[in-house]
Amino acid sequence: MANFRNRSTCVRVHYFLCKTLIHVICGETQSVRGAPPLTECKIPKTRRGPLNPEFVRTTLTVDMEVDPPKKQEDPQIKDKDLFKAAETGDSSTFKSFSQDQLSKFLKLRNEDGRSLLHVAASSAHPEVVKILSAAADESVLNSSDEEGWAPIHSAASIGNSEIMEILLSKGANVNLKNDGGRTALHYAASKGRLKIAELLISHGAKINSKDKVGCTPLHRAASTGNSALCEFLIEEGADVDAEDRAGQTPLMNAVICQNKEVALLLIRHGADVDVEDKEGYTVFGRASDDFRPKLVDAARAMLEG
């Protein structure tokens, strides 16, 4: 049995055998171009007759050891280039890779402990987030950086509702806490992101979840002065008298930050004005000298009206 180890030899032999077979079947005995005459190849004479089995066995039974095709390697790209693409929103870079390749890349972490998905989310690039999240499992979606921030925290903080919707649809943990005990709703509230808060609540965010200092999302929202967000949280069940570790309520936060509209909103919804914090101060005791009379007059007018 012939044993051809050279690839170019295999190609020539294959060509010779195929051409020879064609000539034999057609009853032609002239030599094949580039090969010796058929008579010199010891091929049985088969002019328009049935093929000789011996011819088939001796001519076509060839053991050609051909090297297997090389496995296609991933395009060479440096980790830093991938993170740069995620940061700048270069979606074309990620579109050139398969799902398996993207899954492998999502295991990478930068110096802050962030994944490519996290970098894209915090940099506000929804198209890149969509591509990467399609290849991400829940462990990647909910992976945290060195401060415990996950992509969902960053999306809430920057207020990108498109990115938030993508993350939530892929299974991001809506109640995941970072190292400070804050959820995405805490960050939406502290930045005054009403639309983000609505998205999070609709996906099951715990409205009275407390962070490590005991603050609820309403505490955070009251400090921003965003009355529309505060009213939404109250309507969804936020506790207007929730106390943090210092014993302060959302109303106290509003007063300290001189957010009169929010303070009046909380009072209208039954917030306790006589409660004392752990230092013995009441709501009006926490008000500054110039803000206190304004708050008292506004509260009196609201209650009397």
CSV table of C-alpha atoms in Angstrom, one decimal:
chain,number,residue,atom,x,y,z
A,1,MET,CA,0.0,0.0,0.0
A,2,ALA,CA,1.4,3.4,-1.0
A,3,ASN,CA,2.2,5.8,1.9
A,4,PHE,CA,2.5,9.4,0.8
A,5,ARG,CA,3.6,11.8,3.6
A,6,ASN,CA,4.2,14.8,1.5
A,7,ARG,CA,1.2,17.0,0.8
A,8,SER,CA,2.2,18.1,-2.7
A,9,THR,CA,2.9,14.5,-3.6
A,10,CYS,CA,-0.6,13.6,-2.4
A,11,VAL,CA,-2.2,16.2,-4.6
A,12,ARG,CA,-0.3,15.0,-7.7
A,13,VAL,CA,-1.2,11.3,-7.0
A,14,HIS,CA,-4.9,12.2,-6.5
A,15,TYR,CA,-4.9,14.1,-9.8
A,16,PHE,CA,-3.2,11.3,-11.6
A,17,LEU,CA,-5.6,8.6,-10.3
A,18,CYS,CA,-8.7,10.6,-11.1
A,19,LYS,CA,-7.6,11.4,-14.6
A,20,THR,CA,-6.5,7.8,-15.1
A,21,LEU,CA,-9.9,6.5,-14.0
A,22,ILE,CA,-11.7,8.9,-16.4
A,23,HIS,CA,-9.6,7.7,-19.3
A,24,VAL,CA,-10.1,4.1,-18.5
A,25,ILE,CA,-13.9,4.5,-18.1
A,26,CYS,CA,-14.0,6.3,-21.5
A,27,GLY,CA,-11.8,3.5,-23.1
A,28,GLU,CA,-8.9,5.8,-23.8
A,29,THR,CA,-5.4,4.4,-23.3
A,30,GLN,CA,-3.4,7.5,-24.1
A,31,SER,CA,-1.3,8.7,-21.3
A,32,VAL,CA,-2.3,11.4,-18.9
A,33,ARG,CA,-0.5,14.6,-19.2
A,34,GLY,CA,2.4,14.7,-16.8
A,35,ALA,CA,2.3,10.9,-16.2
A,36,PRO,CA,3.8,7.9,-18.0
A,37,PRO,CA,1.8,6.0,-20.6
A,38,LEU,CA,-0.9,3.8,-19.2
A,39,THR,CA,0.9,0.7,-20.4
A,40,GLU,CA,4.0,1.7,-18.3
A,41,CYS,CA,1.8,2.0,-15.2
A,42,LYS,CA,0.8,-1.6,-15.4
A,43,ILE,CA,-2.9,-0.7,-15.6
A,44,PRO,CA,-5.0,-3.6,-17.0
A,45,LYS,CA,-6.4,-3.0,-20.5
A,46,THR,CA,-10.1,-2.2,-20.1
A,47,ARG,CA,-11.1,-0.9,-23.5
A,48,ARG,CA,-14.8,-0.3,-23.1
A,49,GLY,CA,-15.0,-3.4,-20.9
A,50,PRO,CA,-15.9,-3.8,-17.2
A,51,LEU,CA,-13.4,-2.4,-14.8
A,52,ASN,CA,-10.9,-5.0,-13.4
A,53,PRO,CA,-11.4,-5.2,-9.6
A,54,GLU,CA,-7.6,-5.5,-9.3
A,55,PHE,CA,-7.2,-2.2,-11.0
A,56,VAL,CA,-9.5,-0.5,-8.5
A,57,ARG,CA,-7.8,-2.1,-5.5
A,58,THR,CA,-4.2,-1.4,-6.6
A,59,THR,CA,-4.8,2.0,-8.1
A,60,LEU,CA,-7.3,3.7,-5.8
A,61,THR,CA,-6.4,2.1,-2.4
A,62,VAL,CA,-3.8,4.6,-1.3
A,63,ASP,CA,-3.0,5.5,2.3
A,64,MET,CA,-2.3,9.2,2.2
A,65,GLU,CA,-1.3,10.6,5.6
A,66,VAL,CA,-2.3,14.2,5.3
A,67,ASP,CA,-1.7,16.6,8.1
A,68,PRO,CA,-5.0,17.7,9.7
A,69,PRO,CA,-6.0,21.3,9.0
A,70,LYS,CA,-4.7,23.7,11.6
A,71,LYS,CA,-7.2,25.0,14.1
A,72,GLN,CA,-8.1,28.6,13.4
A,73,GLU,CA,-6.6,30.7,16.1
A,74,ASP,CA,-8.3,33.8,17.6
A,75,PRO,CA,-7.3,37.1,16.1
A,76,GLN,CA,-4.4,38.5,18.0
A,77,ILE,CA,-5.5,41.4,20.2
A,78,LYS,CA,-4.1,42.7,23.4
A,79,ASP,CA,-6.2,43.0,26.6
A,80,LYS,CA,-5.6,46.7,26.8
A,81,ASP,CA,-7.0,47.1,23.3
A,82,LEU,CA,-10.2,45.3,24.3
A,83,PHE,CA,-10.6,47.5,27.3
A,84,LYS,CA,-10.0,50.6,25.2
A,85,ALA,CA,-12.6,49.5,22.7
A,86,ALA,CA,-15.1,49.0,25.6
A,87,GLU,CA,-14.3,52.4,27.0
A,88,THR,CA,-14.6,54.2,23.7
A,89,GLY,CA,-17.6,52.3,22.4
A,90,ASP,CA,-15.9,50.6,19.5
A,91,SER,CA,-18.6,48.0,18.8
A,92,SER,CA,-17.0,46.9,15.5
A,93,THR,CA,-14.1,45.4,17.5
A,94,PHE,CA,-16.4,43.1,19.4
A,95,LYS,CA,-18.6,42.3,16.4
A,96,SER,CA,-15.6,40.6,14.8
A,97,PHE,CA,-15.5,37.9,17.5
A,98,SER,CA,-17.6,34.8,18.1
A,99,GLN,CA,-19.7,34.2,21.2
A,100,ASP,CA,-17.1,31.8,22.5
A,101,GLN,CA,-14.4,34.3,22.1
A,102,LEU,CA,-16.4,37.0,23.8
A,103,SER,CA,-17.1,34.7,26.7
A,104,LYS,CA,-13.4,34.2,27.1
A,105,PHE,CA,-12.7,37.9,26.9
A,106,LEU,CA,-15.4,38.6,29.6
A,107,LYS,CA,-13.2,36.8,32.1
A,108,LEU,CA,-10.6,39.6,31.8
A,109,ARG,CA,-10.3,42.2,34.5
A,110,ASN,CA,-8.6,45.6,34.4
A,111,GLU,CA,-6.6,47.2,37.2
A,112,ASP,CA,-9.8,48.2,39.0
A,113,GLY,CA,-11.2,44.7,38.9
A,114,ARG,CA,-13.7,45.6,36.2
A,115,SER,CA,-14.8,43.4,33.3
A,116,LEU,CA,-15.2,44.6,29.7
A,117,LEU,CA,-19.0,44.7,30.3
A,118,HIS,CA,-18.5,46.9,33.4
A,119,VAL,CA,-16.3,49.3,31.5
A,120,ALA,CA,-18.7,49.6,28.7
A,121,ALA,CA,-21.7,50.1,31.1
A,122,SER,CA,-19.9,52.8,33.1
A,123,SER,CA,-18.8,54.5,29.9
A,124,ALA,CA,-22.4,54.7,28.6
A,125,HIS,CA,-22.0,52.6,25.5
A,126,PRO,CA,-25.3,50.6,25.1
A,127,GLU,CA,-24.3,48.9,21.8
A,128,VAL,CA,-21.2,47.4,23.3
A,129,VAL,CA,-23.1,46.4,26.4
A,130,LYS,CA,-25.7,44.6,24.2
A,131,ILE,CA,-23.0,42.7,22.3
A,132,LEU,CA,-21.1,41.7,25.5
A,133,SER,CA,-24.1,40.9,27.6
A,134,ALA,CA,-25.3,38.4,24.9
A,135,ALA,CA,-22.2,36.3,25.7
A,136,ALA,CA,-22.3,36.9,29.5
A,137,ASP,CA,-23.7,34.6,32.1
A,138,GLU,CA,-25.0,35.9,35.5
A,139,SER,CA,-21.6,35.6,37.1
A,140,VAL,CA,-20.3,38.2,34.7
A,141,LEU,CA,-23.4,40.4,34.9
A,142,ASN,CA,-23.2,40.5,38.7
A,143,SER,CA,-19.4,40.5,39.0
A,144,SER,CA,-18.1,43.4,41.2
A,145,ASP,CA,-15.0,45.5,41.0
A,146,GLU,CA,-12.6,46.3,43.9
A,147,GLU,CA,-15.3,48.5,45.6
A,148,GLY,CA,-18.1,46.0,45.1
A,149,TRP,CA,-19.7,47.9,42.2
A,150,ALA,CA,-21.3,45.8,39.5
A,151,PRO,CA,-22.4,47.0,36.0
A,152,ILE,CA,-25.9,47.6,37.3
A,153,HIS,CA,-24.6,50.1,39.9
A,154,SER,CA,-22.7,52.0,37.3
A,155,ALA,CA,-25.7,52.1,34.9
A,156,ALA,CA,-27.9,53.5,37.7
A,157,SER,CA,-25.3,56.1,38.7
A,158,ILE,CA,-24.9,57.4,35.2
A,159,GLY,CA,-28.6,57.2,34.5
A,160,ASN,CA,-28.5,55.3,31.2
A,161,SER,CA,-31.9,53.6,30.9
A,162,GLU,CA,-31.0,51.7,27.7
A,163,ILE,CA,-28.1,50.0,29.4
A,164,MET,CA,-30.2,49.4,32.5
A,165,GLU,CA,-32.9,47.7,30.5
A,166,ILE,CA,-30.3,45.4,28.7
A,167,LEU,CA,-28.7,44.4,32.0
A,168,LEU,CA,-32.0,43.7,33.7
A,169,SER,CA,-33.3,41.7,30.7
A,170,LYS,CA,-30.2,39.5,30.9
A,171,GLY,CA,-30.6,38.7,34.6
A,172,ALA,CA,-28.7,41.3,36.5
A,173,ASN,CA,-29.4,41.2,40.2
A,174,VAL,CA,-31.6,44.2,40.9
A,175,ASN,CA,-31.0,44.1,44.7
A,176,LEU,CA,-27.2,43.4,44.5
A,177,LYS,CA,-25.3,45.5,47.2
A,178,ASN,CA,-21.8,46.9,46.9
A,179,ASP,CA,-19.3,47.2,49.7
A,180,GLY,CA,-21.2,50.2,51.1
A,181,GLY,CA,-24.4,48.1,51.2
A,182,ARG,CA,-26.0,50.2,48.5
A,183,THR,CA,-28.2,48.9,45.7
A,184,ALA,CA,-28.7,50.3,42.2
A,185,LEU,CA,-31.9,52.0,43.6
A,186,HIS,CA,-29.7,53.9,46.1
A,187,TYR,CA,-27.6,55.3,43.3
A,188,ALA,CA,-30.6,56.2,41.2
A,189,ALA,CA,-32.1,58.0,44.1
A,190,SER,CA,-29.0,59.8,45.1
A,191,LYS,CA,-28.5,61.1,41.5
A,192,GLY,CA,-32.2,61.9,41.0
A,193,ARG,CA,-32.7,59.3,38.3
A,194,LEU,CA,-36.5,59.0,38.2
A,195,LYS,CA,-36.7,56.8,35.1
A,196,ILE,CA,-34.0,54.5,36.4
A,197,ALA,CA,-35.8,54.2,39.7
A,198,GLU,CA,-39.0,53.3,37.9
A,199,LEU,CA,-37.2,50.5,35.9
A,200,LEU,CA,-35.6,49.1,39.1
A,201,ILE,CA,-38.9,49.1,41.0
A,202,SER,CA,-40.7,47.4,38.1
A,203,HIS,CA,-38.1,44.6,38.3
A,204,GLY,CA,-38.4,44.0,42.0
A,205,ALA,CA,-36.0,46.5,43.7
A,206,LYS,CA,-36.5,46.6,47.4
A,207,ILE,CA,-37.7,50.1,48.1
A,208,ASN,CA,-36.7,50.2,51.8
A,209,SER,CA,-33.4,48.5,51.5
A,210,LYS,CA,-30.8,50.1,53.9
A,211,ASP,CA,-27.1,50.6,53.2
A,212,LYS,CA,-24.4,50.2,55.8
A,213,VAL,CA,-25.2,53.6,57.4
A,214,GLY,CA,-28.9,52.7,57.5
A,215,CYS,CA,-30.0,55.0,54.7
A,216,THR,CA,-32.9,54.0,52.4
A,217,PRO,CA,-33.3,55.2,48.8
A,218,LEU,CA,-35.8,57.8,50.1
A,219,HIS,CA,-33.1,59.2,52.4
A,220,ARG,CA,-30.9,59.7,49.4
A,221,ALA,CA,-33.6,61.2,47.2
A,222,ALA,CA,-34.6,63.6,50.0
A,223,SER,CA,-31.1,65.0,50.0
A,224,THR,CA,-31.2,65.7,46.2
A,225,GLY,CA,-34.3,67.9,46.4
A,226,ASN,CA,-36.0,65.9,43.6
A,227,SER,CA,-39.6,66.0,44.7
A,228,ALA,CA,-40.9,64.0,41.8
A,229,LEU,CA,-38.6,61.1,42.6
A,230,CYS,CA,-39.4,61.3,46.3
A,231,GLU,CA,-43.2,61.3,45.6
A,232,PHE,CA,-42.7,58.2,43.3
A,233,LEU,CA,-40.8,56.4,46.1
A,234,ILE,CA,-43.5,57.2,48.7
A,235,GLU,CA,-46.2,56.1,46.4
A,236,GLU,CA,-44.4,52.8,45.9
A,237,GLY,CA,-44.2,52.2,49.6
A,238,ALA,CA,-41.1,54.0,50.9
A,239,ASP,CA,-41.1,54.5,54.7
A,240,VAL,CA,-41.2,58.3,55.3
A,241,ASP,CA,-40.0,57.8,58.9
A,242,ALA,CA,-37.2,55.3,58.3
A,243,GLU,CA,-34.2,56.0,60.5
A,244,ASP,CA,-30.6,55.6,59.6
A,245,ARG,CA,-27.9,54.7,62.1
A,246,ALA,CA,-27.8,58.2,63.4
A,247,GLY,CA,-31.5,58.2,64.0
A,248,GLN,CA,-32.2,60.7,61.1
A,249,THR,CA,-35.2,60.4,58.8
A,250,PRO,CA,-35.6,61.4,55.2
A,251,LEU,CA,-37.3,64.6,56.4
A,252,MET,CA,-34.3,65.5,58.5
A,253,ASN,CA,-32.1,65.0,55.4
A,254,ALA,CA,-34.4,67.3,53.4
A,255,VAL,CA,-34.2,70.0,56.1
A,256,ILE,CA,-30.4,69.7,56.5
A,257,CYS,CA,-30.0,70.2,52.7
A,258,GLN,CA,-32.6,73.0,52.8
A,259,ASN,CA,-34.9,71.2,50.3
A,260,LYS,CA,-38.1,73.0,51.2
A,261,GLU,CA,-40.3,71.4,48.6
A,262,VAL,CA,-39.3,67.9,49.5
A,263,ALA,CA,-39.6,68.6,53.2
A,264,LEU,CA,-43.2,69.8,52.7
A,265,LEU,CA,-43.9,66.8,50.6
A,266,LEU,CA,-42.8,64.5,53.4
A,267,ILE,CA,-44.8,66.4,56.0
A,268,ARG,CA,-47.9,66.2,53.8
A,269,HIS,CA,-47.4,62.4,53.6
A,270,GLY,CA,-47.3,62.2,57.4
A,271,ALA,CA,-43.6,62.3,58.2
A,272,ASP,CA,-43.0,62.8,62.0
A,273,VAL,CA,-41.8,66.3,62.7
A,274,ASP,CA,-41.2,65.7,66.4
A,275,VAL,CA,-38.9,62.6,66.2
A,276,GLU,CA,-35.4,63.1,67.6
A,277,ASP,CA,-32.2,61.7,66.2
A,278,LYS,CA,-29.5,60.1,68.4
A,279,GLU,CA,-28.0,63.5,69.2
A,280,GLY,CA,-31.4,64.7,70.5
A,281,TYR,CA,-32.3,67.0,67.6
A,282,THR,CA,-35.7,67.2,66.1
A,283,VAL,CA,-36.5,68.1,62.5
A,284,PHE,CA,-36.7,71.8,63.2
A,285,GLY,CA,-33.7,71.5,65.5
A,286,ARG,CA,-31.7,70.3,62.4
A,287,ALA,CA,-32.9,73.3,60.3
A,288,SER,CA,-30.4,76.2,60.0
A,289,ASP,CA,-31.4,79.5,61.5
A,290,ASP,CA,-32.3,81.1,58.2
A,291,PHE,CA,-34.1,78.0,56.8
A,292,ARG,CA,-36.1,77.2,59.9
A,293,PRO,CA,-38.6,80.1,59.8
A,294,LYS,CA,-39.2,79.5,56.1
A,295,LEU,CA,-39.9,75.9,56.7
A,296,VAL,CA,-42.2,76.6,59.6
A,297,ASP,CA,-44.2,79.2,57.7
A,298,ALA,CA,-44.5,76.9,54.6
A,299,ALA,CA,-45.6,74.0,56.8
A,300,ARG,CA,-48.1,76.0,58.6
A,301,ALA,CA,-49.6,77.4,55.4
A,302,MET,CA,-49.8,73.9,53.9
A,303,LEU,CA,-51.5,72.4,56.9
A,304,GLU,CA,-53.9,75.3,57.3
A,305,GLY,CA,-54.7,75.4,53.7
